[in-house]
């Protein structure tokens, strides 16, 4: 992945940080909220973060298959 982009502006969390957290075992928005603070303020990032998590988990499953 090239440049990182902010997923959550309120907590200054990047897509790279979200992906690293997913790779380390965080599989839900709630887990990411506890770990990184994503989605815990205004909530604007929730939909995109959920898509990012789902995409990363799908990639991980396809590699494992």
PDB file of C-alpha atoms in Angstrom:
ATOM      1  CA  UNK A   1       0.000   0.000   0.000  1.00  0.00           C
ATOM      2  CA  UNK A   2       1.364   3.397  -0.957  1.00  0.00           C
ATOM      3  CA  UNK A   3       0.268   6.519   0.840  1.00  0.00           C
ATOM      4  CA  UNK A   4      -1.952   6.284   3.867  1.00  0.00           C
ATOM      5  CA  UNK A   5      -5.173   8.208   4.111  1.00  0.00           C
ATOM      6  CA  UNK A   6      -7.107   9.210   7.163  1.00  0.00           C
ATOM      7  CA  UNK A   7     -10.109   7.041   7.844  1.00  0.00           C
ATOM      8  CA  UNK A   8     -11.083   8.726  11.113  1.00  0.00           C
ATOM      9  CA  UNK A   9     -10.318  12.434  11.266  1.00  0.00           C
ATOM     10  CA  UNK A  10     -11.513  12.806  14.864  1.00  0.00           C
ATOM     11  CA  UNK A  11      -8.885  10.361  16.140  1.00  0.00           C
ATOM     12  CA  UNK A  12      -6.339  10.808  13.290  1.00  0.00           C
ATOM     13  CA  UNK A  13      -6.426   7.104  12.364  1.00  0.00           C
ATOM     14  CA  UNK A  14      -5.178   6.026   8.946  1.00  0.00           C
ATOM     15  CA  UNK A  15      -6.283   3.174   6.720  1.00  0.00           C
ATOM     16  CA  UNK A  16      -2.871   1.572   7.298  1.00  0.00           C
ATOM     17  CA  UNK A  17      -3.471   1.545  11.065  1.00  0.00           C
ATOM     18  CA  UNK A  18      -6.904  -0.029  10.567  1.00  0.00           C
ATOM     19  CA  UNK A  19      -5.466  -2.734   8.292  1.00  0.00           C
ATOM     20  CA  UNK A  20      -2.647  -3.466  10.762  1.00  0.00           C
ATOM     21  CA  UNK A  21      -5.207  -3.790  13.572  1.00  0.00           C
ATOM     22  CA  UNK A  22      -7.340  -6.147  11.454  1.00  0.00           C
ATOM     23  CA  UNK A  23      -4.262  -8.231  10.642  1.00  0.00           C
ATOM     24  CA  UNK A  24      -3.565  -8.392  14.382  1.00  0.00           C
ATOM     25  CA  UNK A  25      -7.057  -9.751  15.084  1.00  0.00           C
ATOM     26  CA  UNK A  26      -9.510  -6.838  15.311  1.00  0.00           C
ATOM     27  CA  UNK A  27     -12.445  -7.972  13.156  1.00  0.00           C
ATOM     28  CA  UNK A  28     -15.221  -5.571  14.156  1.00  0.00           C
ATOM     29  CA  UNK A  29     -15.822  -1.842  14.281  1.00  0.00           C
ATOM     30  CA  UNK A  30     -16.262  -2.193  18.040  1.00  0.00           C
ATOM     31  CA  UNK A  31     -12.843  -3.821  18.419  1.00  0.00           C
ATOM     32  CA  UNK A  32     -11.265  -1.079  16.322  1.00  0.00           C
ATOM     33  CA  UNK A  33     -13.056   1.539  18.385  1.00  0.00           C
ATOM     34  CA  UNK A  34     -11.590   0.104  21.570  1.00  0.00           C
ATOM     35  CA  UNK A  35      -8.119  -0.242  20.089  1.00  0.00           C
ATOM     36  CA  UNK A  36      -7.799   2.865  17.898  1.00  0.00           C
ATOM     37  CA  UNK A  37     -10.800   5.043  18.756  1.00  0.00           C
ATOM     38  CA  UNK A  38     -12.245   4.708  15.241  1.00  0.00           C
ATOM     39  CA  UNK A  39     -15.943   5.574  15.053  1.00  0.00           C
ATOM     40  CA  UNK A  40     -16.175   6.730  18.658  1.00  0.00           C
ATOM     41  CA  UNK A  41     -16.700  10.462  18.017  1.00  0.00           C
ATOM     42  CA  UNK A  42     -18.855  11.804  15.191  1.00  0.00           C
ATOM     43  CA  UNK A  43     -19.350   8.414  13.496  1.00  0.00           C
ATOM     44  CA  UNK A  44     -18.749   9.658   9.945  1.00  0.00           C
ATOM     45  CA  UNK A  45     -16.030   7.043   9.395  1.00  0.00           C
ATOM     46  CA  UNK A  46     -18.066   4.033  10.483  1.00  0.00           C
ATOM     47  CA  UNK A  47     -19.330   2.915   7.060  1.00  0.00           C
ATOM     48  CA  UNK A  48     -15.972   3.272   5.335  1.00  0.00           C
ATOM     49  CA  UNK A  49     -14.134   1.577   8.199  1.00  0.00           C
ATOM     50  CA  UNK A  50     -16.571  -1.341   8.094  1.00  0.00           C
ATOM     51  CA  UNK A  51     -15.996  -1.690   4.326  1.00  0.00           C
ATOM     52  CA  UNK A  52     -12.230  -1.584   4.873  1.00  0.00           C
ATOM     53  CA  UNK A  53     -12.425  -4.310   7.539  1.00  0.00           C
ATOM     54  CA  UNK A  54     -14.666  -6.504   5.370  1.00  0.00           C
ATOM     55  CA  UNK A  55     -12.358  -6.082   2.379  1.00  0.00           C
ATOM     56  CA  UNK A  56      -9.248  -6.952   4.409  1.00  0.00           C
ATOM     57  CA  UNK A  57     -10.899 -10.004   5.979  1.00  0.00           C
ATOM     58  CA  UNK A  58     -12.044 -11.195   2.536  1.00  0.00           C
ATOM     59  CA  UNK A  59      -8.473 -10.792   1.223  1.00  0.00           C
ATOM     60  CA  UNK A  60      -7.108 -12.751   4.176  1.00  0.00           C
ATOM     61  CA  UNK A  61      -9.619 -15.546   3.607  1.00  0.00           C
ATOM     62  CA  UNK A  62      -8.801 -15.803  -0.093  1.00  0.00           C
ATOM     63  CA  UNK A  63      -5.082 -16.107   0.708  1.00  0.00           C
ATOM     64  CA  UNK A  64      -5.793 -18.789   3.286  1.00  0.00           C
ATOM     65  CA  UNK A  65      -7.908 -20.855   0.898  1.00  0.00           C
TER      66      UNK A  65
END
